[in-house]
CSV table of C-alpha atoms in Angstrom, one decimal:
chain,number,residue,atom,x,y,z
A,1009,MET,CA,0.1,5.9,29.1
A,1010,GLN,CA,2.4,3.0,29.4
A,1011,ASN,CA,4.4,4.1,26.4
A,1012,GLN,CA,4.5,7.7,27.1
A,1013,SER,CA,8.5,7.8,27.2
A,1014,LEU,CA,8.5,6.3,23.7
A,1015,PHE,CA,6.2,8.9,22.5
A,1016,GLU,CA,8.1,11.6,24.0
A,1017,GLN,CA,11.6,10.2,22.5
A,1018,THR,CA,10.3,9.9,19.1
A,1019,LYS,CA,8.9,13.3,19.2
A,1020,LYS,CA,12.0,14.9,20.2
A,1021,ALA,CA,13.9,12.9,17.5
A,1022,SER,CA,11.5,14.3,14.9
A,1023,HIS,CA,12.9,17.8,15.6
A,1024,SER,CA,16.6,17.0,14.6
A,1025,ILE,CA,15.7,14.7,11.4
A,1026,PRO,CA,14.7,17.5,9.2
A,1027,LEU,CA,17.9,19.5,10.0
A,1028,LEU,CA,20.1,16.6,8.5
A,1029,PRO,CA,21.6,17.4,5.1
A,1030,ASP,CA,20.0,15.3,2.4
A,1031,ASP,CA,23.3,13.6,1.6
A,1032,VAL,CA,23.6,12.5,5.2
A,1033,ARG,CA,20.1,10.9,5.0
A,1034,ASN,CA,21.0,9.3,1.7
A,1035,ARG,CA,24.3,7.9,3.2
A,1036,LEU,CA,22.4,6.4,6.0
A,1037,LEU,CA,19.8,4.6,3.8
A,1038,SER,CA,22.5,3.3,1.5
A,1039,THR,CA,24.4,1.9,4.7
A,1040,LEU,CA,21.1,0.3,5.9
A,1041,ALA,CA,20.6,-1.4,2.5
A,1042,ASP,CA,24.1,-2.9,2.8
A,1043,LYS,CA,23.3,-3.9,6.3
A,1044,VAL,CA,20.0,-5.6,5.5
A,1045,GLU,CA,21.9,-7.8,2.8
A,1046,ALA,CA,24.8,-8.5,5.2
A,1047,GLN,CA,22.6,-9.6,8.0
A,1048,SER,CA,19.9,-11.4,6.1
A,1049,GLU,CA,20.3,-14.6,8.0
A,1050,THR,CA,19.6,-13.0,11.3
A,1051,LEU,CA,16.5,-11.4,9.8
A,1052,LEU,CA,15.5,-14.6,8.1
A,1053,ALA,CA,15.9,-16.4,11.5
A,1054,ALA,CA,13.8,-14.2,13.4
A,1055,ASN,CA,11.1,-14.3,10.5
A,1056,ARG,CA,11.3,-18.1,10.7
A,1057,SER,CA,10.3,-18.1,14.4
A,1058,ASP,CA,7.2,-16.0,13.4
A,1059,LEU,CA,6.3,-18.3,10.5
A,1060,ASP,CA,6.6,-21.3,12.9
A,1061,ARG,CA,3.8,-20.0,15.0
A,1062,MET,CA,1.3,-19.4,11.8
A,1063,ASP,CA,-0.6,-22.0,10.0
A,1064,PRO,CA,0.8,-22.0,6.3
A,1065,ALA,CA,-2.7,-22.2,4.9
A,1066,SER,CA,-3.3,-18.9,6.4
A,1067,PRO,CA,-3.7,-16.0,3.8
A,1068,LEU,CA,-1.2,-13.9,5.8
A,1069,TYR,CA,1.4,-16.5,5.6
A,1070,ASP,CA,2.9,-15.2,2.5
A,1071,ARG,CA,2.6,-11.6,3.7
A,1072,LEU,CA,4.7,-12.6,6.6
A,1073,MET,CA,7.3,-14.7,4.8
A,1074,LEU,CA,10.7,-13.1,4.1
A,1075,THR,CA,12.9,-15.0,1.6
A,1076,PRO,CA,16.6,-14.2,0.4
A,1077,ASP,CA,15.1,-12.7,-2.9
A,1078,ARG,CA,12.6,-10.5,-0.8
A,1079,ILE,CA,15.5,-9.3,1.4
A,1080,ARG,CA,17.4,-8.5,-1.7
A,1081,SER,CA,14.3,-6.7,-3.0
A,1082,ILE,CA,14.0,-4.8,0.2
A,1083,ALA,CA,17.5,-3.5,0.1
A,1084,ALA,CA,17.0,-2.5,-3.6
A,1085,ASP,CA,13.9,-0.4,-2.5
A,1086,ILE,CA,16.0,1.3,0.3
A,1087,ARG,CA,18.7,2.3,-2.4
A,1088,GLN,CA,16.0,3.5,-4.8
A,1089,VAL,CA,14.6,5.7,-2.1
A,1090,SER,CA,18.1,7.1,-1.3
A,1091,LEU,CA,18.5,8.1,-5.0
A,1092,LEU,CA,15.1,10.0,-5.3
A,1093,PRO,CA,15.2,13.8,-5.1
A,1094,SER,CA,14.4,15.1,-1.7
A,1095,PRO,CA,10.7,16.1,-1.1
A,1096,LEU,CA,11.5,18.7,1.4
A,1097,GLY,CA,12.1,22.5,0.9
A,1098,ARG,CA,10.2,22.5,-2.4
A,1099,THR,CA,8.5,25.8,-3.5
A,1100,LEU,CA,5.1,24.7,-4.2
A,1101,LEU,CA,3.4,28.1,-5.0
A,1102,GLU,CA,5.0,31.6,-4.8
A,1103,LYS,CA,3.5,35.0,-5.5
A,1104,THR,CA,3.8,38.6,-4.4
A,1105,LEU,CA,0.6,40.4,-3.2
A,1106,PRO,CA,-0.2,43.9,-4.1
A,1107,ASN,CA,0.8,45.1,-0.9
A,1108,GLY,CA,4.2,43.8,-1.5
A,1109,LEU,CA,4.2,40.7,0.8
A,1110,HIS,CA,6.0,37.9,-0.7
A,1111,LEU,CA,4.4,34.4,-0.1
A,1112,ARG,CA,5.8,30.9,-0.6
A,1113,ARG,CA,4.1,27.6,0.0
A,1114,VAL,CA,7.2,25.1,0.9
A,1115,SER,CA,7.0,21.3,1.5
A,1116,VAL,CA,7.9,20.2,5.2
A,1117,PRO,CA,7.8,17.0,7.1
A,1118,PHE,CA,4.6,16.1,9.4
A,1119,GLY,CA,6.8,15.3,12.2
A,1120,VAL,CA,6.0,11.9,13.5
A,1121,ILE,CA,4.1,9.4,11.5
A,1122,GLY,CA,2.5,6.3,13.3
A,1123,ILE,CA,1.9,3.2,11.2
A,1124,VAL,CA,-0.5,0.3,12.3
A,1125,PHE,CA,0.1,-2.8,10.3
A,1126,GLU,CA,-0.4,-6.5,10.2
A,1127,ALA,CA,1.7,-9.3,9.2
A,1128,ARG,CA,4.1,-7.8,6.8
A,1129,PRO,CA,7.5,-7.1,8.3
A,1130,ASN,CA,8.9,-5.4,5.2
A,1131,VAL,CA,6.5,-2.5,6.1
A,1132,CYS,CA,9.2,-1.7,8.7
A,1133,PHE,CA,11.8,-0.9,6.1
A,1134,ASP,CA,9.5,0.7,3.6
A,1135,VAL,CA,8.1,3.1,6.2
A,1136,PHE,CA,11.4,3.9,7.9
A,1137,SER,CA,13.3,4.6,4.5
A,1138,LEU,CA,10.4,6.9,3.3
A,1139,CYS,CA,9.9,8.7,6.6
A,1140,PHE,CA,13.6,9.3,7.3
A,1141,LYS,CA,14.0,10.4,3.6
A,1142,SER,CA,11.3,13.0,4.0
A,1143,GLY,CA,12.4,14.2,7.3
A,1144,ASN,CA,9.9,12.4,9.5
A,1145,ALA,CA,10.3,10.1,12.5
A,1146,CYS,CA,8.1,7.1,12.7
A,1147,ILE,CA,6.4,4.8,15.3
A,1148,LEU,CA,5.8,1.3,14.1
A,1149,LYS,CA,2.9,-0.8,15.5
A,1150,GLY,CA,2.9,-4.3,14.2
A,1151,GLY,CA,0.9,-7.3,15.2
A,1152,ARG,CA,1.8,-10.4,17.2
A,1153,ASP,CA,2.2,-12.4,14.0
A,1154,ALA,CA,5.4,-10.7,12.9
A,1155,GLU,CA,6.6,-9.7,16.4
A,1156,GLU,CA,10.1,-11.1,16.2
A,1157,SER,CA,10.6,-10.1,12.7
A,1158,ASN,CA,9.7,-6.7,13.6
A,1159,LYS,CA,12.1,-6.6,16.6
A,1160,ALA,CA,15.0,-7.6,14.6
A,1161,ILE,CA,14.3,-5.1,11.8
A,1162,VAL,CA,13.8,-2.1,14.1
A,1163,SER,CA,17.0,-3.1,16.1
A,1164,LEU,CA,19.0,-3.2,12.8
A,1165,ILE,CA,17.6,0.1,11.9
A,1166,GLN,CA,18.4,1.6,15.3
A,1167,GLN,CA,21.8,0.3,15.4
A,1168,THR,CA,22.6,1.9,11.9
A,1169,LEU,CA,21.2,5.1,12.9
A,1170,LYS,CA,23.3,5.2,16.2
A,1171,GLU,CA,26.4,4.2,14.4
A,1172,ALA,CA,25.9,7.4,12.3
A,1173,GLY,CA,25.5,9.6,15.2
A,1174,ILE,CA,21.8,10.0,14.5
A,1175,ASP,CA,19.2,9.6,17.1
A,1176,PRO,CA,18.0,6.0,17.0
A,1177,MET,CA,14.4,7.0,18.1
A,1178,ALA,CA,14.0,8.3,14.7
A,1179,VAL,CA,12.2,5.0,14.5
A,1180,SER,CA,10.5,3.3,17.3
A,1181,LEU,CA,8.5,0.0,17.7
A,1182,LEU,CA,5.6,-0.2,20.1
A,1183,PRO,CA,4.6,-3.6,22.0
A,1184,ALA,CA,2.3,-5.8,19.6
A,1185,THR,CA,-0.7,-5.4,21.9
A,1186,HIS,CA,-4.1,-3.9,21.3
A,1187,GLU,CA,-3.5,-1.6,24.2
A,1188,ALA,CA,-0.4,-0.2,22.5
A,1189,THR,CA,-2.7,0.5,19.3
A,1190,ALA,CA,-5.2,2.3,21.3
A,1191,GLU,CA,-2.4,4.6,22.9
A,1192,MET,CA,-1.0,5.5,19.7
A,1193,LEU,CA,-4.4,6.5,18.3
A,1194,GLN,CA,-4.9,8.6,21.3
A,1195,ALA,CA,-1.4,10.3,21.4
A,1196,ASN,CA,-2.3,13.9,20.6
A,1197,GLY,CA,0.7,16.0,20.6
A,1198,TYR,CA,3.0,13.2,19.7
A,1199,VAL,CA,1.9,11.6,16.7
A,1200,ASP,CA,1.0,13.9,13.9
A,1201,LEU,CA,-0.5,11.3,11.3
A,1202,CYS,CA,-1.6,7.7,11.6
A,1203,ILE,CA,-1.7,5.3,8.7
A,1204,PRO,CA,-3.3,2.1,9.1
A,1205,ARG,CA,-2.1,-0.7,6.7
A,1206,GLY,CA,-4.0,-3.9,6.9
A,1207,GLY,CA,-7.4,-5.4,6.4
A,1208,LYS,CA,-10.8,-3.9,6.8
A,1209,ARG,CA,-11.3,-4.7,10.3
A,1210,LEU,CA,-8.0,-2.9,11.2
A,1211,ILE,CA,-8.8,0.2,9.3
A,1212,GLN,CA,-12.2,0.5,10.6
A,1213,PHE,CA,-10.9,0.1,14.3
A,1214,VAL,CA,-8.2,2.9,13.5
A,1215,ARG,CA,-10.9,5.1,11.8
A,1216,ASP,CA,-13.5,4.5,14.7
A,1217,ASN,CA,-10.9,5.1,17.7
A,1218,ALA,CA,-8.4,7.7,16.6
A,1219,ARG,CA,-8.2,11.2,18.1
A,1220,ILE,CA,-5.3,12.0,15.6
A,1221,PRO,CA,-5.4,12.6,11.8
A,1222,VAL,CA,-5.7,9.3,10.0
A,1223,ILE,CA,-5.1,8.5,6.3
A,1224,GLU,CA,-6.8,5.4,5.2
A,1225,THR,CA,-5.2,2.7,3.2
A,1226,GLY,CA,-8.3,0.6,2.3
A,1227,ALA,CA,-8.6,-3.1,1.6
A,1228,GLY,CA,-8.3,-4.0,-2.2
A,1229,VAL,CA,-11.3,-5.5,-3.7
A,1230,VAL,CA,-10.1,-5.6,-7.2
A,1231,ASN,CA,-12.0,-6.3,-10.5
A,1232,THR,CA,-10.9,-6.7,-14.2
A,1233,TYR,CA,-13.5,-6.4,-16.8
A,1234,PHE,CA,-13.0,-8.3,-20.1
A,1235,ASP,CA,-14.6,-6.2,-22.5
A,1236,ARG,CA,-16.6,-7.4,-26.1
A,1237,PHE,CA,-13.4,-6.0,-27.9
A,1238,GLY,CA,-10.7,-7.5,-25.5
A,1239,ASP,CA,-7.8,-9.4,-26.9
A,1240,VAL,CA,-7.9,-13.1,-25.4
A,1241,VAL,CA,-4.2,-13.5,-25.5
A,1242,LYS,CA,-3.4,-10.4,-23.8
A,1243,GLY,CA,-6.4,-11.1,-21.5
A,1244,ALA,CA,-5.2,-14.5,-20.3
A,1245,ALA,CA,-1.8,-13.1,-19.3
A,1246,ILE,CA,-3.2,-10.1,-17.5
A,1247,VAL,CA,-5.7,-12.0,-15.6
A,1248,CYS,CA,-3.3,-14.7,-14.4
A,1249,ASN,CA,-0.8,-12.1,-13.5
A,1250,ALA,CA,-3.4,-10.1,-11.7
A,1251,LYS,CA,-4.4,-12.8,-9.7
A,1252,THR,CA,-1.4,-15.1,-9.0
A,1253,ARG,CA,1.7,-12.9,-8.9
A,1254,ARG,CA,1.1,-12.7,-5.2
A,1255,VAL,CA,-2.4,-13.7,-3.9
A,1256,SER,CA,-2.0,-12.2,-0.5
A,1257,VAL,CA,-1.4,-8.5,-1.5
A,1258,CYS,CA,-4.0,-5.9,-1.9
A,1259,ASN,CA,-3.6,-5.4,-5.7
A,1260,SER,CA,-4.5,-9.0,-6.5
A,1261,LEU,CA,-7.4,-9.6,-8.4
A,1262,ASP,CA,-10.6,-10.7,-6.9
A,1263,CYS,CA,-13.3,-10.8,-9.7
A,1264,LEU,CA,-13.1,-11.2,-13.4
A,1265,ILE,CA,-16.1,-9.6,-15.2
A,1266,VAL,CA,-16.9,-11.0,-18.6
A,1267,HIS,CA,-18.9,-9.4,-21.4
A,1268,ALA,CA,-21.5,-11.8,-22.5
A,1269,SER,CA,-20.7,-12.0,-26.0
A,1270,ARG,CA,-17.1,-13.3,-25.1
A,1271,LEU,CA,-18.2,-16.2,-22.8
A,1272,GLN,CA,-16.9,-18.6,-25.4
A,1273,ASP,CA,-13.3,-17.2,-24.7
A,1274,LEU,CA,-13.7,-17.8,-21.1
A,1275,PRO,CA,-12.1,-21.4,-21.0
A,1276,GLN,CA,-8.9,-19.7,-22.8
A,1277,LEU,CA,-8.9,-16.8,-20.6
A,1278,CYS,CA,-8.8,-19.0,-17.4
A,1279,ALA,CA,-6.5,-21.7,-18.6
A,1280,PRO,CA,-3.4,-20.2,-17.0
A,1281,LEU,CA,-5.4,-20.0,-13.6
A,1282,ALA,CA,-6.0,-23.8,-13.7
A,1283,GLU,CA,-2.4,-24.4,-13.8
A,1284,LYS,CA,-1.9,-22.3,-10.8
A,1285,HIS,CA,-4.8,-24.1,-9.1
A,1286,VAL,CA,-7.0,-21.2,-8.6
A,1287,THR,CA,-10.5,-22.0,-7.5
A,1288,LEU,CA,-13.2,-20.1,-9.6
A,1289,TYR,CA,-16.6,-19.1,-8.0
A,1290,ALA,CA,-18.7,-18.7,-11.4
A,1291,ASP,CA,-21.9,-17.3,-12.1
A,1292,PRO,CA,-24.3,-19.6,-13.8
A,1293,ALA,CA,-23.5,-18.4,-17.4
A,1294,ALA,CA,-19.8,-18.7,-16.9
A,1295,MET,CA,-20.2,-22.1,-15.0
A,1296,ASP,CA,-22.0,-23.2,-18.0
A,1297,VAL,CA,-19.0,-22.5,-20.4
A,1298,LEU,CA,-16.4,-23.7,-17.9
A,1299,THR,CA,-17.8,-27.0,-17.1
A,1300,GLY,CA,-15.7,-29.8,-18.8
A,1301,HIS,CA,-13.0,-26.9,-19.5
A,1302,TYR,CA,-11.7,-26.2,-16.1
A,1303,PRO,CA,-10.8,-28.6,-13.2
A,1304,ALA,CA,-14.3,-29.6,-11.7
A,1305,HIS,CA,-12.8,-29.5,-8.1
A,1306,LEU,CA,-11.7,-26.0,-8.5
A,1307,LEU,CA,-15.0,-24.8,-10.1
A,1308,LEU,CA,-17.8,-23.7,-7.7
A,1309,ALA,CA,-20.9,-21.7,-8.0
A,1310,ALA,CA,-20.7,-18.0,-7.0
A,1311,THR,CA,-22.8,-16.6,-4.2
A,1312,ASP,CA,-23.7,-13.0,-3.3
A,1313,GLU,CA,-20.7,-13.2,-1.0
A,1314,SER,CA,-18.4,-14.1,-3.7
A,1315,TYR,CA,-18.5,-10.5,-5.0
A,1316,GLY,CA,-17.0,-7.7,-3.0
A,1317,THR,CA,-14.6,-10.3,-1.2
A,1318,GLU,CA,-10.9,-9.7,-1.0
A,1319,PHE,CA,-9.7,-13.4,-1.0
A,1320,MET,CA,-6.1,-12.9,-0.4
A,1321,ASP,CA,-5.9,-16.5,-1.7
A,1322,TYR,CA,-6.0,-18.6,-5.0
A,1323,LYS,CA,-9.6,-17.7,-5.4
A,1324,MET,CA,-11.5,-15.7,-7.8
A,1325,ALA,CA,-15.0,-14.8,-8.8
A,1326,ILE,CA,-16.6,-14.5,-12.0
A,1327,ARG,CA,-19.4,-12.4,-13.2
A,1328,THR,CA,-21.0,-12.1,-16.5
A,1329,VAL,CA,-22.4,-8.8,-17.7
A,1330,ALA,CA,-24.5,-7.7,-20.8
A,1331,SER,CA,-23.0,-4.3,-21.3
A,1332,MET,CA,-20.0,-2.0,-20.1
A,1333,GLU,CA,-22.7,-0.3,-18.2
A,1334,GLU,CA,-23.4,-3.3,-16.2
A,1335,ALA,CA,-19.6,-4.0,-15.6
A,1336,LEU,CA,-19.2,-0.2,-14.4
A,1337,ALA,CA,-22.4,-0.8,-12.0
A,1338,HIS,CA,-20.7,-4.0,-10.5
A,1339,ILE,CA,-17.5,-2.2,-9.9
A,1340,ALA,CA,-19.4,0.7,-8.4
A,1341,ARG,CA,-21.2,-1.6,-5.9
A,1342,TYR,CA,-18.4,-4.1,-5.1
A,1343,GLY,CA,-15.2,-2.3,-5.7
A,1344,SER,CA,-13.2,-0.7,-2.8
A,1345,GLY,CA,-11.8,2.3,-4.9
A,1346,HIS,CA,-8.2,0.5,-5.0
A,1347,SER,CA,-7.4,-0.7,-8.6
A,1348,GLU,CA,-9.7,-1.5,-11.6
A,1349,SER,CA,-8.8,-2.8,-15.2
A,1350,ILE,CA,-10.4,-3.1,-18.4
A,1351,ILE,CA,-9.1,-5.5,-21.4
A,1352,THR,CA,-10.2,-3.9,-24.6
A,1353,ASP,CA,-8.9,-2.9,-28.0
A,1354,ASP,CA,-11.5,-0.1,-28.2
A,1355,GLU,CA,-9.8,3.3,-27.3
A,1356,ALA,CA,-13.1,5.0,-26.7
A,1357,ARG,CA,-14.4,2.4,-24.3
A,1358,ALA,CA,-11.1,2.3,-22.6
A,1359,ALA,CA,-11.2,6.1,-22.2
A,1360,THR,CA,-14.8,5.8,-20.9
A,1361,PHE,CA,-13.9,3.2,-18.4
A,1362,GLN,CA,-11.2,5.2,-17.1
A,1363,LEU,CA,-13.4,8.3,-16.8
A,1364,ARG,CA,-16.1,6.7,-15.0
A,1365,VAL,CA,-14.6,4.3,-12.6
A,1366,ASP,CA,-14.0,5.7,-9.1
A,1367,ALA,CA,-10.7,4.0,-8.1
A,1368,ALA,CA,-7.1,5.4,-7.1
A,1369,CYS,CA,-5.7,3.4,-10.0
A,1370,VAL,CA,-7.6,2.6,-13.2
A,1371,TYR,CA,-5.7,0.4,-15.9
A,1372,VAL,CA,-6.2,-0.4,-19.7
A,1373,ASN,CA,-4.8,-3.7,-21.1
A,1374,ALA,CA,-2.5,-4.0,-18.0
A,1375,PRO,CA,-2.7,-6.1,-14.6
A,1376,THR,CA,-3.6,-4.4,-11.3
A,1377,SER,CA,-0.4,-5.9,-9.8
A,1378,PHE,CA,1.4,-2.7,-10.9
A,1379,THR,CA,-0.3,-0.8,-8.2
A,1380,ASP,CA,2.8,-0.3,-6.1
A,1381,GLY,CA,5.0,2.4,-5.1
A,1382,ALA,CA,8.1,1.0,-6.3
A,1383,GLN,CA,6.6,0.1,-9.9
A,1384,PHE,CA,5.4,3.7,-10.1
A,1385,GLY,CA,8.9,4.8,-9.9
A,1386,LEU,CA,8.2,6.0,-6.3
A,1387,GLY,CA,10.7,4.1,-4.5
A,1388,ALA,CA,9.0,2.0,-1.7
A,1389,GLU,CA,5.5,2.9,-0.4
A,1390,ILE,CA,3.6,3.3,2.8
A,1391,GLY,CA,0.5,2.0,1.4
A,1392,ILE,CA,-2.2,2.6,-1.2
A,1393,SER,CA,-4.7,5.3,-0.1
A,1394,THR,CA,-8.3,4.6,-1.3
A,1395,GLN,CA,-9.7,7.7,0.3
A,1396,LYS,CA,-10.6,11.0,-1.7
A,1397,LEU,CA,-9.3,13.5,0.9
A,1398,GLY,CA,-5.6,13.8,0.7
A,1399,PRO,CA,-3.3,11.2,-0.9
A,1400,ARG,CA,-4.7,8.7,-3.2
A,1401,GLY,CA,-3.0,5.4,-4.6
A,1402,PRO,CA,0.6,4.6,-3.9
A,1403,MET,CA,1.7,6.8,-1.0
A,1404,ALA,CA,5.6,7.6,-1.3
A,1405,LEU,CA,7.9,10.5,-0.5
A,1406,GLU,CA,5.7,13.4,-1.7
A,1407,GLU,CA,2.9,12.1,0.2
A,1408,MET,CA,4.9,12.1,3.5
A,1409,THR,CA,5.1,15.7,3.5
A,1410,THR,CA,2.7,18.6,4.2
A,1411,TYR,CA,3.4,22.5,3.6
A,1412,LYS,CA,3.8,25.7,5.4
A,1413,TRP,CA,3.5,29.3,4.2
A,1414,LEU,CA,6.8,31.5,4.4
A,1415,ILE,CA,5.6,35.2,4.1
A,1416,ASN,CA,8.2,38.0,3.7
A,1417,GLY,CA,7.3,41.6,4.3
A,1418,ASP,CA,8.9,44.9,4.7
A,1419,GLY,CA,7.0,46.7,7.4
A,1420,GLN,CA,3.5,46.4,5.8
A,1421,VAL,CA,0.5,46.4,8.3
A,1422,ARG,CA,-3.1,45.4,7.7
A,1423,ASN,CA,-5.8,48.1,7.4
A,1424,PRO,CA,-8.2,48.2,10.2
């Protein structure tokens, strides 16, 4: 392997990180947050060189972009992680067997966590802070789009570690090549867990080629159902926020499902979207109502491809349904198991929706834009897991640990 040395050094660093006192890890993260703000111009300059190579019309452009506000938010997230309780050494289960053996199940780090991600340089900071706090080393594999940003970020983290007398290989950055991704996925004995963070094609590639354990963070095809008992004022604000807060992220709304009895409220529901220049792909019933009430150049007929698409852009589909059963069927067919929402004032229908929708996060009268580790009070996040085996939803500190059994005896032996 071309990156054999990097894998070996990161694995070696992973042995010492869990031995650090928690206050040492916390001070390191606090210092890093200060350095992020102090060196924001350096980080922004590296990011600008990446942005200059990308078409501003690309859906990934907003994901790639760092700004002074985003730098401050990154620093705040790192500080938040430093203030959270340590997830290590927690007793998850404890019991004494009839033979006197005392058993404890205790949380421990995985060891080395590999992250494959696309054009989101903030991932470097999120992953490192969560991995370091939870006693893990991490290997980062970003794409070419964010190559200069990622190099600058990892250099800053390694410098901070070195100044604190901590092995700087607690974080490492692989080259931005497909070959490096393949190496990580084959790195048995060096990488204990891989987490892909990106689009559908990236996740599928990792799943199909990995020989190491993988936790999937799936694409976000997100729906919101405006029920027959929905409040139109609440609904308009929720839909607009879910769609336009940041269109390029995985919790952004892709399809508004509307109960047929409330079609007359569709122009009011969509009015804030027009101000944000959102293109709507409407089914025939919705098209009839919106024509003349929504900018014609932003109103297009929906096709089969409009549903089940993660737009990552100022675009949204609209589907009319005759019942909640039909809405649930639409979500079951087209949703990705990420985040779904219902807008309704009927508590029984809200409870039914939350019970029957199969997704990591299911909302009532709130936008899916809240699906975020920081918003859930978890600090930063490594990703949103949509799988059912292992973590689901925002993956933060607790999800970066596994466990081992500690068994204390007093000379007991097992019968033949």
